[in-house]
Amino acid sequence: MKKKIFLNAFYNLALILCILGAFWAFENKSPLIAIFLIAALAAFLFFKIKLIKELNKEFRQGPPRK
């Protein structure tokens, strides 16, 4: 569980950096870098949504029984 929470925090940080980087690239007229960062943003967003769905499923099931 700790691994997934850390991964979620990493995805949040990556999303923020991609957004800031894309704005920076547009301001500096670097369309290739902006496109790359937007594609990376989409990938991180996809993985974050997948992780959140998985975490919701685990929370609904409750703690694992031994």
N, CA, C and O atoms as a MOPAC input file, in Angstrom:
PM7 MOZYME 1SCF
protein

 N      0.82500 1    -1.18500 1     0.00000 1
 C      0.00000 1     0.00000 1     0.00000 1
 C      0.87700 1     1.26000 1     0.00000 1
 O      0.57200 1     2.23500 1    -0.68700 1
 N      1.96700 1     1.22900 1     0.77700 1
 C      2.85200 1     2.39900 1     0.82300 1
 C      3.45600 1     2.67700 1    -0.54600 1
 O      3.65200 1     3.82800 1    -0.93500 1
 N      3.74500 1     1.59800 1    -1.26500 1
 C      4.32500 1     1.75400 1    -2.60000 1
 C      3.35400 1     2.48600 1    -3.52900 1
 O      3.76200 1     3.34500 1    -4.31100 1
 N      2.07800 1     2.14400 1    -3.43900 1
 C      1.07800 1     2.76800 1    -4.31100 1
 C      0.84200 1     4.23000 1    -3.94000 1
 O      0.61500 1     5.06400 1    -4.81600 1
 N      0.89500 1     4.53800 1    -2.65500 1
 C      0.72900 1     5.92600 1    -2.23100 1
 C      1.92000 1     6.76000 1    -2.69500 1
 O      1.75100 1     7.89200 1    -3.14700 1
 N      3.12900 1     6.19600 1    -2.58300 1
 C      4.31700 1     6.88900 1    -3.07900 1
 C      4.23000 1     7.08600 1    -4.59300 1
 O      4.59200 1     8.14500 1    -5.10700 1
 N      3.75300 1     6.07100 1    -5.29600 1
 C      3.60800 1     6.16200 1    -6.74600 1
 C      2.59700 1     7.24500 1    -7.12300 1
 O      2.79400 1     7.96300 1    -8.10300 1
 N      1.51900 1     7.36500 1    -6.34900 1
 C      0.52100 1     8.40400 1    -6.59500 1
 C      1.13600 1     9.79300 1    -6.40700 1
 O      0.87400 1    10.70300 1    -7.19400 1
 N      1.94900 1     9.95100 1    -5.37000 1
 C      2.62300 1    11.23500 1    -5.14500 1
 C      3.58700 1    11.54200 1    -6.29600 1
 O      3.69300 1    12.68900 1    -6.73000 1
 N      4.28500 1    10.52000 1    -6.78400 1
 C      5.18500 1    10.71100 1    -7.92100 1
 C      4.40800 1    11.14500 1    -9.16100 1
 O      4.84200 1    12.04200 1    -9.88300 1
 N      3.26000 1    10.51300 1    -9.41100 1
 C      2.44300 1    10.89100 1   -10.56800 1
 C      1.96200 1    12.33600 1   -10.43700 1
 O      1.94600 1    13.07200 1   -11.42400 1
 N      1.57000 1    12.74900 1    -9.22800 1
 C      1.14100 1    14.13600 1    -9.02700 1
 C      2.26700 1    15.10700 1    -9.35700 1
 O      2.05400 1    16.10700 1   -10.04400 1
 N      3.45700 1    14.80800 1    -8.86800 1
 C      4.61000 1    15.66600 1    -9.13900 1
 C      4.92500 1    15.70100 1   -10.63800 1
 O      5.22100 1    16.76100 1   -11.19000 1
 N      4.86200 1    14.54900 1   -11.28400 1
 C      5.14300 1    14.48100 1   -12.72000 1
 C      4.10800 1    15.27900 1   -13.51800 1
 O      4.46300 1    15.96100 1   -14.48000 1
 N      2.83700 1    15.19900 1   -13.13000 1
 C      1.79800 1    15.96000 1   -13.82400 1
 C      2.04600 1    17.46400 1   -13.69700 1
 O      1.92600 1    18.20300 1   -14.67400 1
 N      2.38800 1    17.90500 1   -12.49900 1
 C      2.65100 1    19.32800 1   -12.28300 1
 C      3.84400 1    19.78600 1   -13.11700 1
 O      3.79600 1    20.84100 1   -13.74900 1
 N      4.91500 1    18.99100 1   -13.11500 1
 C      6.10100 1    19.36300 1   -13.89200 1
 C      5.82300 1    19.36800 1   -15.39200 1
 O      6.34800 1    20.21700 1   -16.11300 1
 N      5.01000 1    18.43900 1   -15.86900 1
 C      4.66300 1    18.42000 1   -17.29500 1
 C      3.85400 1    19.65500 1   -17.67800 1
 O      4.07400 1    20.24000 1   -18.73900 1
 N      2.92800 1    20.04500 1   -16.82500 1
 C      2.12100 1    21.23500 1   -17.11200 1
 C      3.00000 1    22.48500 1   -17.14000 1
 O      2.91400 1    23.29400 1   -18.06300 1
 N      3.84400 1    22.63400 1   -16.11900 1
 C      4.73000 1    23.80100 1   -16.07700 1
 C      5.70200 1    23.80100 1   -17.25200 1
 O      5.96400 1    24.84700 1   -17.84600 1
 N      6.23300 1    22.63500 1   -17.58300 1
 C      7.15900 1    22.53300 1   -18.70600 1
 C      6.49500 1    22.84200 1   -20.03100 1
 O      7.10600 1    23.46200 1   -20.90200 1
 N      5.24800 1    22.41700 1   -20.19600 1
 C      4.53400 1    22.69700 1   -21.44200 1
 C      4.29000 1    24.20200 1   -21.59500 1
 O      4.44500 1    24.74800 1   -22.68700 1
 N      3.91000 1    24.86900 1   -20.50500 1
 C      3.73700 1    26.32000 1   -20.57100 1
 C      5.05000 1    27.01200 1   -20.90000 1
 O      5.08300 1    27.94700 1   -21.70000 1
 N      6.13200 1    26.55300 1   -20.28300 1
 C      7.44700 1    27.12800 1   -20.55600 1
 C      7.81100 1    26.94300 1   -22.03100 1
 O      8.32400 1    27.86100 1   -22.67100 1
 N      7.54100 1    25.74400 1   -22.56600 1
 C      7.88200 1    25.46100 1   -23.96400 1
 C      7.06500 1    26.33000 1   -24.91800 1
 O      7.59700 1    26.81300 1   -25.91800 1
 N      5.78000 1    26.53700 1   -24.62400 1
 C      4.96800 1    27.40200 1   -25.48400 1
 C      5.47700 1    28.83900 1   -25.45600 1
 O      5.52500 1    29.50700 1   -26.48800 1
 N      5.85900 1    29.31200 1   -24.26600 1
 C      6.36700 1    30.68600 1   -24.16300 1
 C      7.68300 1    30.85900 1   -24.91100 1
 O      7.94900 1    31.93200 1   -25.45300 1
 N      8.50300 1    29.82400 1   -24.94700 1
 C      9.79800 1    29.89500 1   -25.62200 1
 C      9.75400 1    29.37900 1   -27.05400 1
 O     10.79200 1    29.16500 1   -27.68100 1
 N      8.54700 1    29.18200 1   -27.56200 1
 C      8.34200 1    28.76900 1   -28.95500 1
 C      9.09600 1    27.48200 1   -29.30500 1
 O      9.81700 1    27.41000 1   -30.29900 1
 N      8.90300 1    26.47000 1   -28.45100 1
 C      9.49500 1    25.14500 1   -28.67900 1
 C      8.36600 1    24.12600 1   -28.80900 1
 O      8.04200 1    23.43800 1   -27.84100 1
 N      7.76300 1    24.02200 1   -29.99400 1
 C      6.59500 1    23.14700 1   -30.12700 1
 C      6.91300 1    21.66400 1   -29.93800 1
 O      6.07200 1    20.92000 1   -29.43300 1
 N      8.09800 1    21.22400 1   -30.32800 1
 C      8.43600 1    19.81300 1   -30.18400 1
 C      8.50300 1    19.41300 1   -28.71000 1
 O      8.00400 1    18.35700 1   -28.32200 1
 N      9.11900 1    20.25900 1   -27.90100 1
 C      9.20000 1    19.98300 1   -26.46400 1
 C      7.80900 1    20.03000 1   -25.84500 1
 O      7.48200 1    19.20600 1   -24.99100 1
 N      6.99300 1    20.98200 1   -26.26700 1
 C      5.63700 1    21.09500 1   -25.73600 1
 C      4.81600 1    19.85900 1   -26.07800 1
 O      4.08000 1    19.35100 1   -25.23100 1
 N      4.93100 1    19.37200 1   -27.30000 1
 C      4.18800 1    18.17100 1   -27.70200 1
 C      4.65000 1    16.96500 1   -26.89800 1
 O      3.83200 1    16.15500 1   -26.46100 1
 N      5.96300 1    16.84500 1   -26.70100 1
 C      6.48700 1    15.74100 1   -25.90300 1
 C      5.95700 1    15.79700 1   -24.47100 1
 O      5.56000 1    14.77200 1   -23.91700 1
 N      5.94700 1    16.98600 1   -23.87200 1
 C      5.47300 1    17.11800 1   -22.49500 1
 C      3.97200 1    16.87200 1   -22.38600 1
 O      3.50900 1    16.32800 1   -21.38400 1
 N      3.21900 1    17.25900 1   -23.38900 1
 C      1.77900 1    16.99100 1   -23.37200 1
 C      1.51800 1    15.49400 1   -23.51200 1
 O      0.60400 1    14.96300 1   -22.88200 1
 N      2.31600 1    14.81000 1   -24.33300 1
 C      2.18400 1    13.35600 1   -24.45700 1
 C      2.55600 1    12.66700 1   -23.14400 1
 O      1.89500 1    11.71500 1   -22.73100 1
 N      3.60900 1    13.14700 1   -22.49300 1
 C      3.99800 1    12.58700 1   -21.19500 1
 C      2.91000 1    12.85200 1   -20.16000 1
 O      2.62800 1    11.99900 1   -19.31800 1
 N      2.30100 1    14.03600 1   -20.22300 1
 C      1.20200 1    14.36900 1   -19.31900 1
 C      0.04500 1    13.39700 1   -19.50500 1
 O     -0.53300 1    12.92200 1   -18.52800 1
 N     -0.29100 1    13.10100 1   -20.74600 1
 C     -1.38400 1    12.16400 1   -21.02200 1
 C     -1.05000 1    10.76800 1   -20.49400 1
 O     -1.91900 1    10.08500 1   -19.95200 1
 N      0.19600 1    10.34500 1   -20.64900 1
 C      0.59800 1     9.02300 1   -20.16300 1
 C      0.52500 1     8.96300 1   -18.63900 1
 O     -0.00600 1     8.00400 1   -18.07900 1
 N      1.05900 1     9.98800 1   -17.96300 1
 C      1.00500 1    10.00400 1   -16.49900 1
 C     -0.43300 1    10.07000 1   -16.00200 1
 O     -0.77500 1     9.43900 1   -15.00200 1
 N     -1.26900 1    10.82200 1   -16.68900 1
 C     -2.67500 1    10.91200 1   -16.30500 1
 C     -3.36500 1     9.56400 1   -16.46000 1
 O     -4.16200 1     9.17500 1   -15.60700 1
 N     -3.06600 1     8.84800 1   -17.54100 1
 C     -3.63100 1     7.51600 1   -17.75600 1
 C     -3.22700 1     6.57300 1   -16.62000 1
 O     -4.06800 1     5.86700 1   -16.06300 1
 N     -1.93000 1     6.56700 1   -16.28100 1
 C     -1.46000 1     5.67300 1   -15.22700 1
 C     -2.00500 1     6.06900 1   -13.86000 1
 O     -2.25800 1     5.20300 1   -13.02300 1
 N     -2.18700 1     7.36000 1   -13.62500 1
 C     -2.73700 1     7.81700 1   -12.35000 1
 C     -4.19300 1     7.39200 1   -12.20700 1
 O     -4.60200 1     6.95100 1   -11.13300 1
 N     -4.97100 1     7.51700 1   -13.25800 1
 C     -6.37100 1     7.09100 1   -13.20500 1
 C     -6.45400 1     5.59200 1   -12.97100 1
 O     -7.28900 1     5.12400 1   -12.19800 1
 N     -5.59200 1     4.84300 1   -13.63600 1
 C     -5.55200 1     3.39300 1   -13.44900 1
 C     -5.19900 1     3.04200 1   -11.99700 1
 O     -5.80100 1     2.13900 1   -11.41700 1
 N     -4.24000 1     3.74400 1   -11.41900 1
 C     -3.83600 1     3.50500 1   -10.03900 1
 C     -4.95100 1     3.86300 1    -9.06900 1
 O     -5.18200 1     3.13300 1    -8.10600 1
 N     -5.64400 1     4.96300 1    -9.30100 1
 C     -6.72900 1     5.37500 1    -8.41300 1
 C     -7.86600 1     4.35600 1    -8.44300 1
 O     -8.44500 1     4.04800 1    -7.40200 1
 N     -8.18700 1     3.83500 1    -9.61900 1
 C     -9.22000 1     2.80500 1    -9.70900 1
 C     -8.81100 1     1.56500 1    -8.92700 1
 O     -9.63600 1     0.95300 1    -8.24800 1
 N     -7.54300 1     1.19600 1    -9.02200 1
 C     -7.03800 1     0.03300 1    -8.29900 1
 C     -7.08300 1     0.26500 1    -6.78400 1
 O     -7.44600 1    -0.63800 1    -6.03000 1
 N     -6.71900 1     1.46400 1    -6.34100 1
 C     -6.76900 1     1.78000 1    -4.91300 1
 C     -8.20100 1     1.78700 1    -4.39600 1
 O     -8.46100 1     1.30300 1    -3.29400 1
 N     -9.13100 1     2.32700 1    -5.17000 1
 C    -10.53600 1     2.31200 1    -4.75500 1
 C    -11.04400 1     0.89000 1    -4.60000 1
 O    -11.78700 1     0.59100 1    -3.66500 1
 N    -10.65100 1     0.02000 1    -5.50400 1
 C    -11.06300 1    -1.38100 1    -5.42400 1
 C    -10.50800 1    -2.02800 1    -4.15600 1
 O    -11.21700 1    -2.78000 1    -3.48800 1
 N     -9.24800 1    -1.74300 1    -3.81700 1
 C     -8.64500 1    -2.30200 1    -2.60600 1
 C     -9.32400 1    -1.76300 1    -1.35300 1
 O     -9.53700 1    -2.51400 1    -0.40200 1
 N     -9.66800 1    -0.47400 1    -1.33300 1
 C    -10.32200 1     0.09300 1    -0.15800 1
 C    -11.71900 1    -0.49000 1     0.03700 1
 O    -12.15500 1    -0.67000 1     1.17500 1
 N    -12.41200 1    -0.78300 1    -1.02900 1
 C    -13.74600 1    -1.37800 1    -0.91700 1
 C    -13.68500 1    -2.79500 1    -0.36400 1
 O    -14.56800 1    -3.21000 1     0.38600 1
 N    -12.64200 1    -3.54300 1    -0.73300 1
 C    -12.51100 1    -4.92300 1    -0.27100 1
 C    -12.10200 1    -4.99300 1     1.19400 1
 O    -12.35900 1    -6.00100 1     1.85200 1
 N    -11.48700 1    -3.96900 1     1.70700 1
 C    -11.03300 1    -3.96800 1     3.08600 1
 C     -9.64000 1    -4.55200 1     3.19900 1
 O     -9.02400 1    -4.91600 1     2.19700 1
 N     -9.14100 1    -4.64200 1     4.43900 1
 C     -7.78200 1    -5.17000 1     4.62500 1
 C     -7.71700 1    -6.66200 1     4.29300 1
 O     -8.70200 1    -7.38400 1     4.45100 1
 N     -6.55300 1    -7.11500 1     3.83300 1
 C     -6.43200 1    -8.54700 1     3.51300 1
 C     -6.51700 1    -9.39700 1     4.77100 1
 O     -5.97000 1    -9.03900 1     5.81400 1
 N     -7.20100 1   -10.51300 1     4.66100 1
 C     -7.35900 1   -11.42200 1     5.80700 1
 C     -6.25600 1   -12.45600 1     5.78400 1
 O     -5.84100 1   -12.92500 1     4.72500 1
 N     -5.78700 1   -12.80400 1     6.97700 1
 C     -4.70400 1   -13.78800 1     7.08300 1
 C     -5.23100 1   -15.12800 1     7.52000 1
 O     -4.46000 1   -16.07700 1     7.66300 1

